[in-house]
Amino acid sequence: MVHGGHPLNAETPPHLLRESFVTPVDNFYVRCHGNVPGVDPGSYRLEVSGLVERPLRLSLEEIKELPKSEVTATLYCAGNRRTELTEVHPIPGKVAWGTGAAGNARWGGVLLRDVLEAAGIGEGVRHVAFTGLDRDVESGTGAPFGGSVPVERAVADGTLLAYEMNGEPLTPEHGFPLRVVVGGYVGARSVKWLSGINLQAEPSGNHYQAVEYKLFPAHVTAENADYSEGEMLGEIPLNCVILTPENGETVVPGLVPVRGYALAGGDRRVVRVEVSADGGGYWNEASLLGDDGPGTWRFWETTLRLSPGPRRILARAFDSGGGAQPASVWEIWNFLGYANNAWHGVGIEVGG
Ligand SMILES: Nc1nc2c(c(=O)[nH]1)N[C@H]1C(S)=C(S)[C@@H](COP(=O)(O)O)O[C@H]1N2
Ligand SMILES: [Mo]
């Protein structure tokens, strides 16, 4: 489902997303703020600079000589489920994501930690900033996309410089030849077409760290926002989505399978998913399938016995930190439309 050709933005329809735990590259959502740069792998260089003992300028070959790691990690766009937030108040000028700006892949590459250690992490380093090779269209600045993560997350096991996605070289849309993958963090920090890594005391000053991808309280609007305020998004908020049945679907009365994904942020894990067919009065515990650890979504399923009539099915998750989700979008509306993790609902018709 394409939201725009330039910049290229597309999401995965719900039933396709639920087909496989590892999302095929062809079905994987794409989120771009500018062009898709064509990068020549031969002349490509990655610069590592800032508060380091030895600045580095690495070719792709030199990067591939470092020990290879493989990580399963879910990319999750902070704007996923924005459309549901517009029920409270319109969010003009922003991509109208449904539930498919998320995908799970097997990433191959090198640990960011290994590259940072080769450069030598200098004194006073608090943040690791990434810059891409694209030219931004959305903000009108024409500057490359960028963002940062705290140094503790940069050296964690789930943070990779990836050159492979599901066993193949990255495709142009997903960041060829090299991208960052930060498990447990919003997708915006997983910078594609990576050109530079800078070690610094402060978070990145890039538009997409310092201005966008920030969370504001409900009383702040586009007109009165002070963009130096607001909380920079980092760890993915706990979330749970029903993928089948889909909104508006008609199902046969009797036993109806309900399936979806759930995802926790940081190092937390999804420990329980509950599904309700009566507006949240009674909750059935769903079965959680598989567990690839933090940073990776969990698929879940349950079966509800449904009699004819219109029904609204709700789902919610709980994480290993005791975290739970807000019941309604009214509790979390924000004018940029990020981090919607209210209980997810689909309206279906039981009958036929
Ligand atoms: N250089 C660059 N990196 C980027 C972006 C971008 O526009 N430019 N978009 C970010 C956002 S907001 C998300 S959600 C993910 C999406 O990754 P994908 O397109 O591979 O699914 O990439 C991130 N990395
Ligand atoms: Mo995103």
CSV table of C-alpha atoms and ligand atoms in Angstrom, one decimal:
chain,number,residue,atom,x,y,z
A,1,MET,CA,0.0,0.0,0.0
A,2,VAL,CA,1.9,3.0,-1.3
A,3,HIS,CA,1.5,6.4,0.5
A,4,GLY,CA,3.8,8.3,-1.8
A,5,GLY,CA,6.2,7.7,-4.6
A,6,HIS,CA,8.6,10.6,-3.8
A,7,PRO,CA,9.6,10.3,-1.0
A,8,LEU,CA,8.9,6.6,-1.3
A,9,ASN,CA,6.6,5.4,1.5
A,10,ALA,CA,4.7,2.1,1.5
A,11,GLU,CA,3.3,-0.2,4.1
A,12,THR,CA,2.4,-3.9,4.2
A,13,PRO,CA,-1.3,-5.0,4.2
A,14,PRO,CA,-2.2,-6.7,7.5
A,15,HIS,CA,-2.8,-10.2,6.2
A,16,LEU,CA,0.5,-10.2,4.4
A,17,LEU,CA,2.4,-9.1,7.5
A,18,ARG,CA,1.0,-12.1,9.4
A,19,GLU,CA,2.1,-14.6,6.8
A,20,SER,CA,5.6,-15.0,8.0
A,21,PHE,CA,7.5,-14.2,11.2
A,22,VAL,CA,10.4,-12.9,9.1
A,23,THR,CA,8.9,-10.4,6.6
A,24,PRO,CA,10.1,-11.0,3.0
A,25,VAL,CA,12.0,-8.0,1.6
A,26,ASP,CA,9.4,-7.6,-1.2
A,27,ASN,CA,6.7,-7.1,1.5
A,28,PHE,CA,8.7,-5.0,3.9
A,29,TYR,CA,7.5,-1.4,4.5
A,30,VAL,CA,9.6,1.4,3.2
A,31,ARG,CA,9.9,4.8,4.9
A,32,CYS,CA,11.9,7.5,3.2
A,33,HIS,CA,12.1,11.2,3.9
A,34,GLY,CA,14.0,12.0,0.7
A,35,ASN,CA,15.5,10.3,-2.3
A,36,VAL,CA,16.7,6.7,-2.6
A,37,PRO,CA,20.4,7.4,-3.3
A,38,GLY,CA,22.2,5.1,-5.8
A,39,VAL,CA,25.5,4.3,-4.1
A,40,ASP,CA,28.6,2.9,-5.8
A,41,PRO,CA,29.8,0.2,-3.5
A,42,GLY,CA,33.4,0.5,-4.8
A,43,SER,CA,33.9,4.2,-3.9
A,44,TYR,CA,31.7,4.0,-0.8
A,45,ARG,CA,33.4,5.0,2.5
A,46,LEU,CA,32.1,5.1,6.1
A,47,GLU,CA,33.6,7.9,8.2
A,48,VAL,CA,33.9,7.4,11.9
A,49,SER,CA,34.7,10.7,13.6
A,50,GLY,CA,34.1,13.0,16.6
A,51,LEU,CA,35.3,12.0,20.1
A,52,VAL,CA,37.4,9.0,18.9
A,53,GLU,CA,41.0,8.0,19.4
A,54,ARG,CA,41.5,7.2,15.7
A,55,PRO,CA,39.1,8.6,13.1
A,56,LEU,CA,38.3,5.9,10.5
A,57,ARG,CA,37.5,5.8,6.8
A,58,LEU,CA,36.3,2.3,6.0
A,59,SER,CA,35.6,0.8,2.6
A,60,LEU,CA,32.8,-1.8,2.3
A,61,GLU,CA,35.4,-4.5,2.0
A,62,GLU,CA,37.1,-3.4,5.2
A,63,ILE,CA,33.8,-3.5,7.0
A,64,LYS,CA,33.0,-7.0,5.7
A,65,GLU,CA,36.4,-8.2,7.1
A,66,LEU,CA,35.2,-7.6,10.6
A,67,PRO,CA,33.4,-10.6,12.4
A,68,LYS,CA,29.9,-11.1,10.9
A,69,SER,CA,26.9,-11.1,13.2
A,70,GLU,CA,23.3,-11.9,12.5
A,71,VAL,CA,20.4,-10.4,14.4
A,72,THR,CA,16.7,-10.8,14.0
A,73,ALA,CA,15.2,-7.4,14.7
A,74,THR,CA,11.9,-5.7,14.0
A,75,LEU,CA,11.9,-2.3,12.4
A,76,TYR,CA,9.0,-0.2,13.7
A,77,CYS,CA,8.1,3.2,12.5
A,78,ALA,CA,7.2,5.7,15.3
A,79,GLY,CA,4.4,6.9,13.0
A,80,ASN,CA,2.8,3.4,12.7
A,81,ARG,CA,-1.0,3.5,13.6
A,82,ARG,CA,-1.1,7.3,13.1
A,83,THR,CA,-4.4,7.1,11.2
A,84,GLU,CA,-6.2,5.9,14.4
A,85,LEU,CA,-4.9,9.1,16.2
A,86,THR,CA,-6.7,11.3,13.7
A,87,GLU,CA,-10.0,10.1,15.2
A,88,VAL,CA,-9.2,12.6,18.0
A,89,HIS,CA,-8.0,15.5,15.8
A,90,PRO,CA,-6.6,15.7,12.3
A,91,ILE,CA,-2.8,15.4,11.7
A,92,PRO,CA,-2.2,17.2,8.4
A,93,GLY,CA,0.8,16.7,6.3
A,94,LYS,CA,1.9,13.4,7.8
A,95,VAL,CA,2.0,9.9,6.3
A,96,ALA,CA,-1.3,8.2,7.1
A,97,TRP,CA,0.1,4.9,8.4
A,98,GLY,CA,-2.1,2.0,9.3
A,99,THR,CA,-0.7,-1.0,11.1
A,100,GLY,CA,1.9,-2.0,8.5
A,101,ALA,CA,4.8,0.3,9.0
A,102,ALA,CA,6.5,-2.5,10.8
A,103,GLY,CA,8.5,-5.6,9.7
A,104,ASN,CA,10.8,-8.2,11.0
A,105,ALA,CA,14.1,-9.2,9.3
A,106,ARG,CA,17.2,-11.2,9.7
A,107,TRP,CA,20.0,-8.7,9.4
A,108,GLY,CA,23.6,-9.6,8.6
A,109,GLY,CA,26.5,-7.2,9.3
A,110,VAL,CA,29.0,-6.2,11.9
A,111,LEU,CA,28.3,-5.1,15.5
A,112,LEU,CA,28.5,-1.3,15.7
A,113,ARG,CA,30.4,-2.0,18.9
A,114,ASP,CA,33.3,-3.6,16.9
A,115,VAL,CA,33.6,-0.5,14.7
A,116,LEU,CA,33.4,1.9,17.7
A,117,GLU,CA,36.1,-0.1,19.5
A,118,ALA,CA,38.3,0.0,16.4
A,119,ALA,CA,38.0,3.8,16.5
A,120,GLY,CA,38.4,4.0,20.2
A,121,ILE,CA,35.5,5.6,22.2
A,122,GLY,CA,36.9,8.8,23.6
A,123,GLU,CA,36.2,10.5,26.9
A,124,GLY,CA,32.9,12.3,27.2
A,125,VAL,CA,31.0,10.3,24.6
A,126,ARG,CA,27.3,10.1,25.4
A,127,HIS,CA,25.7,9.7,22.0
A,128,VAL,CA,26.5,8.1,18.7
A,129,ALA,CA,25.1,10.0,15.8
A,130,PHE,CA,24.4,8.6,12.3
A,131,THR,CA,24.1,10.4,9.0
A,132,GLY,CA,22.8,9.1,5.7
A,133,LEU,CA,23.5,9.8,2.0
A,134,ASP,CA,20.0,10.9,1.1
A,135,ARG,CA,18.8,14.4,0.6
A,136,ASP,CA,15.7,15.2,2.6
A,137,VAL,CA,12.5,16.3,0.8
A,138,GLU,CA,10.0,16.3,3.6
A,139,SER,CA,11.5,19.0,5.8
A,140,GLY,CA,12.6,21.1,2.8
A,141,THR,CA,16.1,21.3,4.2
A,142,GLY,CA,17.7,19.1,1.6
A,143,ALA,CA,20.0,17.9,4.3
A,144,PRO,CA,20.8,14.2,4.8
A,145,PHE,CA,18.6,12.2,7.2
A,146,GLY,CA,20.2,11.5,10.6
A,147,GLY,CA,19.7,10.6,14.2
A,148,SER,CA,21.5,9.3,17.3
A,149,VAL,CA,21.3,6.7,20.1
A,150,PRO,CA,22.8,6.8,23.5
A,151,VAL,CA,26.3,5.2,23.6
A,152,GLU,CA,25.0,2.4,25.8
A,153,ARG,CA,22.6,1.4,23.1
A,154,ALA,CA,25.2,1.8,20.4
A,155,VAL,CA,27.5,-0.8,22.0
A,156,ALA,CA,24.6,-3.2,22.8
A,157,ASP,CA,24.4,-6.7,21.2
A,158,GLY,CA,21.3,-5.8,19.1
A,159,THR,CA,22.9,-2.8,17.3
A,160,LEU,CA,24.3,-3.6,13.9
A,161,LEU,CA,25.7,-2.1,10.8
A,162,ALA,CA,23.9,-4.3,8.4
A,163,TYR,CA,24.8,-5.0,4.8
A,164,GLU,CA,22.4,-7.9,4.5
A,165,MET,CA,18.6,-8.3,4.9
A,166,ASN,CA,17.2,-11.8,5.0
A,167,GLY,CA,20.4,-13.2,3.6
A,168,GLU,CA,20.7,-10.9,0.6
A,169,PRO,CA,22.6,-7.6,0.1
A,170,LEU,CA,20.4,-4.7,1.2
A,171,THR,CA,18.2,-3.4,-1.6
A,172,PRO,CA,18.4,0.4,-2.5
A,173,GLU,CA,15.2,1.2,-0.7
A,174,HIS,CA,16.4,-0.4,2.5
A,175,GLY,CA,19.7,1.3,2.6
A,176,PHE,CA,22.3,-0.3,0.3
A,177,PRO,CA,25.2,-0.7,0.9
A,178,LEU,CA,25.1,-0.2,4.7
A,179,ARG,CA,22.5,0.8,7.3
A,180,VAL,CA,22.2,0.9,11.0
A,181,VAL,CA,19.8,-1.5,12.8
A,182,VAL,CA,19.0,-0.5,16.4
A,183,GLY,CA,16.9,-3.3,18.0
A,184,GLY,CA,14.2,-2.0,20.4
A,185,TYR,CA,14.4,1.6,19.1
A,186,VAL,CA,12.1,3.4,16.8
A,187,GLY,CA,12.9,2.9,13.1
A,188,ALA,CA,14.0,6.5,12.7
A,189,ARG,CA,17.3,5.7,14.4
A,190,SER,CA,18.1,2.8,12.0
A,191,VAL,CA,19.7,5.2,9.5
A,192,LYS,CA,19.9,3.9,5.9
A,193,TRP,CA,22.7,4.6,3.3
A,194,LEU,CA,25.0,5.3,6.3
A,195,SER,CA,27.8,7.7,5.5
A,196,GLY,CA,29.0,8.8,8.8
A,197,ILE,CA,29.1,7.9,12.5
A,198,ASN,CA,30.0,10.7,14.9
A,199,LEU,CA,30.7,10.2,18.6
A,200,GLN,CA,29.6,13.1,20.7
A,201,ALA,CA,28.5,14.5,24.0
A,202,GLU,CA,25.0,15.6,22.8
A,203,PRO,CA,22.2,13.9,20.8
A,204,SER,CA,22.3,14.5,17.0
A,205,GLY,CA,21.2,18.0,15.9
A,206,ASN,CA,19.7,16.5,12.7
A,207,HIS,CA,16.1,17.7,12.0
A,208,TYR,CA,14.8,14.2,12.5
A,209,GLN,CA,16.3,14.0,16.0
A,210,ALA,CA,16.1,17.6,17.2
A,211,VAL,CA,12.7,18.6,15.6
A,212,GLU,CA,10.7,15.6,14.4
A,213,TYR,CA,10.3,12.2,16.0
A,214,LYS,CA,9.6,14.0,19.3
A,215,LEU,CA,6.7,13.5,21.6
A,216,PHE,CA,4.7,16.5,22.7
A,217,PRO,CA,1.8,16.7,25.2
A,218,ALA,CA,-1.7,17.0,23.8
A,219,HIS,CA,-2.0,20.8,24.4
A,220,VAL,CA,0.9,21.5,22.0
A,221,THR,CA,-0.1,22.1,18.4
A,222,ALA,CA,1.8,22.9,15.2
A,223,GLU,CA,1.0,26.6,15.8
A,224,ASN,CA,2.4,26.9,19.4
A,225,ALA,CA,5.1,24.2,19.4
A,226,ASP,CA,8.5,25.0,20.7
A,227,TYR,CA,10.5,22.3,19.0
A,228,SER,CA,13.4,22.6,21.5
A,229,GLU,CA,10.9,21.0,24.0
A,230,GLY,CA,9.4,17.6,23.5
A,231,GLU,CA,10.8,14.2,24.3
A,232,MET,CA,13.1,12.6,21.7
A,233,LEU,CA,11.7,9.2,20.8
A,234,GLY,CA,14.0,6.3,21.5
A,235,GLU,CA,12.7,2.9,22.8
A,236,ILE,CA,9.7,1.6,20.9
A,237,PRO,CA,6.5,1.9,23.1
A,238,LEU,CA,4.9,-1.5,23.9
A,239,ASN,CA,2.4,-2.3,21.2
A,240,CYS,CA,0.0,-5.0,20.0
A,241,VAL,CA,-1.9,-5.2,16.6
A,242,ILE,CA,-4.7,-7.4,15.3
A,243,LEU,CA,-3.8,-8.4,11.7
A,244,THR,CA,-6.6,-10.9,11.0
A,245,PRO,CA,-9.5,-10.5,10.8
A,246,GLU,CA,-9.1,-7.1,9.2
A,247,ASN,CA,-11.2,-4.0,9.9
A,248,GLY,CA,-14.5,-4.3,8.0
A,249,GLU,CA,-14.2,-8.0,7.3
A,250,THR,CA,-17.2,-10.3,7.4
A,251,VAL,CA,-16.5,-13.6,9.2
A,252,VAL,CA,-18.6,-16.8,9.6
A,253,PRO,CA,-20.2,-17.2,13.1
A,254,GLY,CA,-18.6,-19.8,15.4
A,255,LEU,CA,-14.9,-20.2,16.1
A,256,VAL,CA,-13.0,-17.2,14.7
A,257,PRO,CA,-9.2,-17.2,14.7
A,258,VAL,CA,-7.7,-13.8,15.7
A,259,ARG,CA,-4.0,-13.2,14.9
A,260,GLY,CA,-1.5,-10.4,15.2
A,261,TYR,CA,1.9,-9.1,16.4
A,262,ALA,CA,3.1,-7.6,19.6
A,263,LEU,CA,6.3,-5.8,20.3
A,264,ALA,CA,8.1,-4.4,23.3
A,265,GLY,CA,10.8,-1.7,23.3
A,266,GLY,CA,14.3,-1.6,24.7
A,267,ASP,CA,15.4,-4.8,26.3
A,268,ARG,CA,11.9,-5.7,27.4
A,269,ARG,CA,9.9,-8.7,26.1
A,270,VAL,CA,6.2,-9.2,25.4
A,271,VAL,CA,5.0,-11.6,28.1
A,272,ARG,CA,1.2,-11.6,27.6
A,273,VAL,CA,-1.4,-10.7,25.0
A,274,GLU,CA,-5.1,-10.5,25.7
A,275,VAL,CA,-8.1,-10.3,23.3
A,276,SER,CA,-11.6,-9.1,24.1
A,277,ALA,CA,-14.8,-9.5,22.1
A,278,ASP,CA,-17.0,-7.4,24.4
A,279,GLY,CA,-15.4,-4.0,24.5
A,280,GLY,CA,-12.9,-4.9,27.2
A,281,GLY,CA,-15.1,-6.6,29.8
A,282,TYR,CA,-13.7,-10.0,29.5
A,283,TRP,CA,-10.2,-10.7,28.2
A,284,ASN,CA,-9.0,-14.0,26.7
A,285,GLU,CA,-5.3,-14.8,26.9
A,286,ALA,CA,-3.8,-15.4,23.5
A,287,SER,CA,-1.0,-17.9,22.7
A,288,LEU,CA,2.3,-16.3,22.1
A,289,LEU,CA,4.3,-18.1,19.3
A,290,GLY,CA,8.1,-18.2,19.4
A,291,ASP,CA,10.4,-15.8,21.1
A,292,ASP,CA,13.5,-14.4,19.4
A,293,GLY,CA,14.3,-12.1,22.4
A,294,PRO,CA,14.2,-8.4,22.8
A,295,GLY,CA,13.9,-6.2,19.7
A,296,THR,CA,11.8,-8.8,17.9
A,297,TRP,CA,8.1,-8.9,17.6
A,298,ARG,CA,6.1,-11.9,18.8
A,299,PHE,CA,3.2,-13.4,16.8
A,300,TRP,CA,0.2,-14.4,18.8
A,301,GLU,CA,-3.2,-16.1,18.1
A,302,THR,CA,-6.4,-17.0,19.8
A,303,THR,CA,-9.8,-18.3,18.8
A,304,LEU,CA,-13.0,-16.5,19.8
A,305,ARG,CA,-16.5,-18.0,19.7
A,306,LEU,CA,-18.6,-15.3,18.0
A,307,SER,CA,-22.3,-15.1,17.5
A,308,PRO,CA,-23.8,-13.1,14.6
A,309,GLY,CA,-23.8,-9.3,14.6
A,310,PRO,CA,-21.3,-6.4,14.5
A,311,ARG,CA,-18.4,-7.0,16.8
A,312,ARG,CA,-15.4,-5.0,17.9
A,313,ILE,CA,-12.3,-7.1,18.8
A,314,LEU,CA,-9.7,-5.5,21.0
A,315,ALA,CA,-6.1,-6.6,21.7
A,316,ARG,CA,-3.5,-5.5,24.2
A,317,ALA,CA,-0.1,-6.6,25.4
A,318,PHE,CA,2.0,-6.6,28.6
A,319,ASP,CA,5.8,-6.5,28.8
A,320,SER,CA,8.5,-8.0,31.0
A,321,GLY,CA,8.8,-4.6,32.8
A,322,GLY,CA,5.2,-4.7,33.9
A,323,GLY,CA,4.3,-2.2,31.1
A,324,ALA,CA,0.7,-2.1,29.8
A,325,GLN,CA,-0.9,-0.1,27.0
A,326,PRO,CA,-3.3,2.9,27.3
A,327,ALA,CA,-6.9,2.0,26.5
A,328,SER,CA,-7.7,4.8,24.1
A,329,VAL,CA,-6.0,7.1,21.6
A,330,TRP,CA,-7.6,10.0,23.5
A,331,GLU,CA,-5.0,9.4,26.3
A,332,ILE,CA,-2.0,9.8,24.0
A,333,TRP,CA,-2.9,12.0,21.1
A,334,ASN,CA,0.0,14.2,20.0
A,335,PHE,CA,0.1,16.6,17.1
A,336,LEU,CA,3.0,14.9,15.2
A,337,GLY,CA,1.1,11.6,15.5
A,338,TYR,CA,3.8,9.3,17.0
A,339,ALA,CA,3.9,6.3,19.2
A,340,ASN,CA,0.2,5.3,19.1
A,341,ASN,CA,0.1,2.3,21.3
A,342,ALA,CA,-3.5,2.4,22.5
A,343,TRP,CA,-5.4,-0.9,22.6
A,344,HIS,CA,-5.9,-1.9,19.0
A,345,GLY,CA,-9.4,-2.7,17.7
A,346,VAL,CA,-11.0,-4.0,14.5
A,347,GLY,CA,-14.7,-3.7,13.7
A,348,ILE,CA,-16.0,-6.9,12.0
A,349,GLU,CA,-19.3,-8.3,10.9
A,350,VAL,CA,-20.1,-11.8,12.2
A,351,GLY,CA,-22.7,-13.3,9.9
A,352,GLY,CA,-23.3,-14.4,6.4
B,1,LIG,N1,18.9,7.8,5.5
B,1,LIG,C1,17.7,7.5,6.0
B,1,LIG,N2,17.5,6.6,6.9
B,1,LIG,C2,16.3,6.3,7.4
B,1,LIG,C3,15.1,7.0,6.9
B,1,LIG,C4,15.3,8.0,5.9
B,1,LIG,O1,14.4,8.6,5.4
B,1,LIG,N3,16.6,8.2,5.4
B,1,LIG,N4,13.9,6.7,7.4
B,1,LIG,C5,13.9,6.1,8.8
B,1,LIG,C6,12.6,5.7,9.3
B,1,LIG,S1,11.6,6.9,9.9
B,1,LIG,C7,12.3,4.4,9.4
B,1,LIG,S2,10.8,3.9,10.1
B,1,LIG,C8,13.2,3.3,8.8
B,1,LIG,C9,12.4,2.5,7.8
B,1,LIG,O2,13.3,1.5,7.2
B,1,LIG,P1,12.8,0.7,5.9
B,1,LIG,O3,12.5,1.7,4.9
B,1,LIG,O4,14.0,-0.1,5.6
B,1,LIG,O5,11.7,-0.1,6.3
B,1,LIG,O6,14.3,3.8,8.2
B,1,LIG,C10,14.9,5.0,8.9
B,1,LIG,N5,16.2,5.3,8.3
B,2,MO,MO,9.8,5.9,10.9
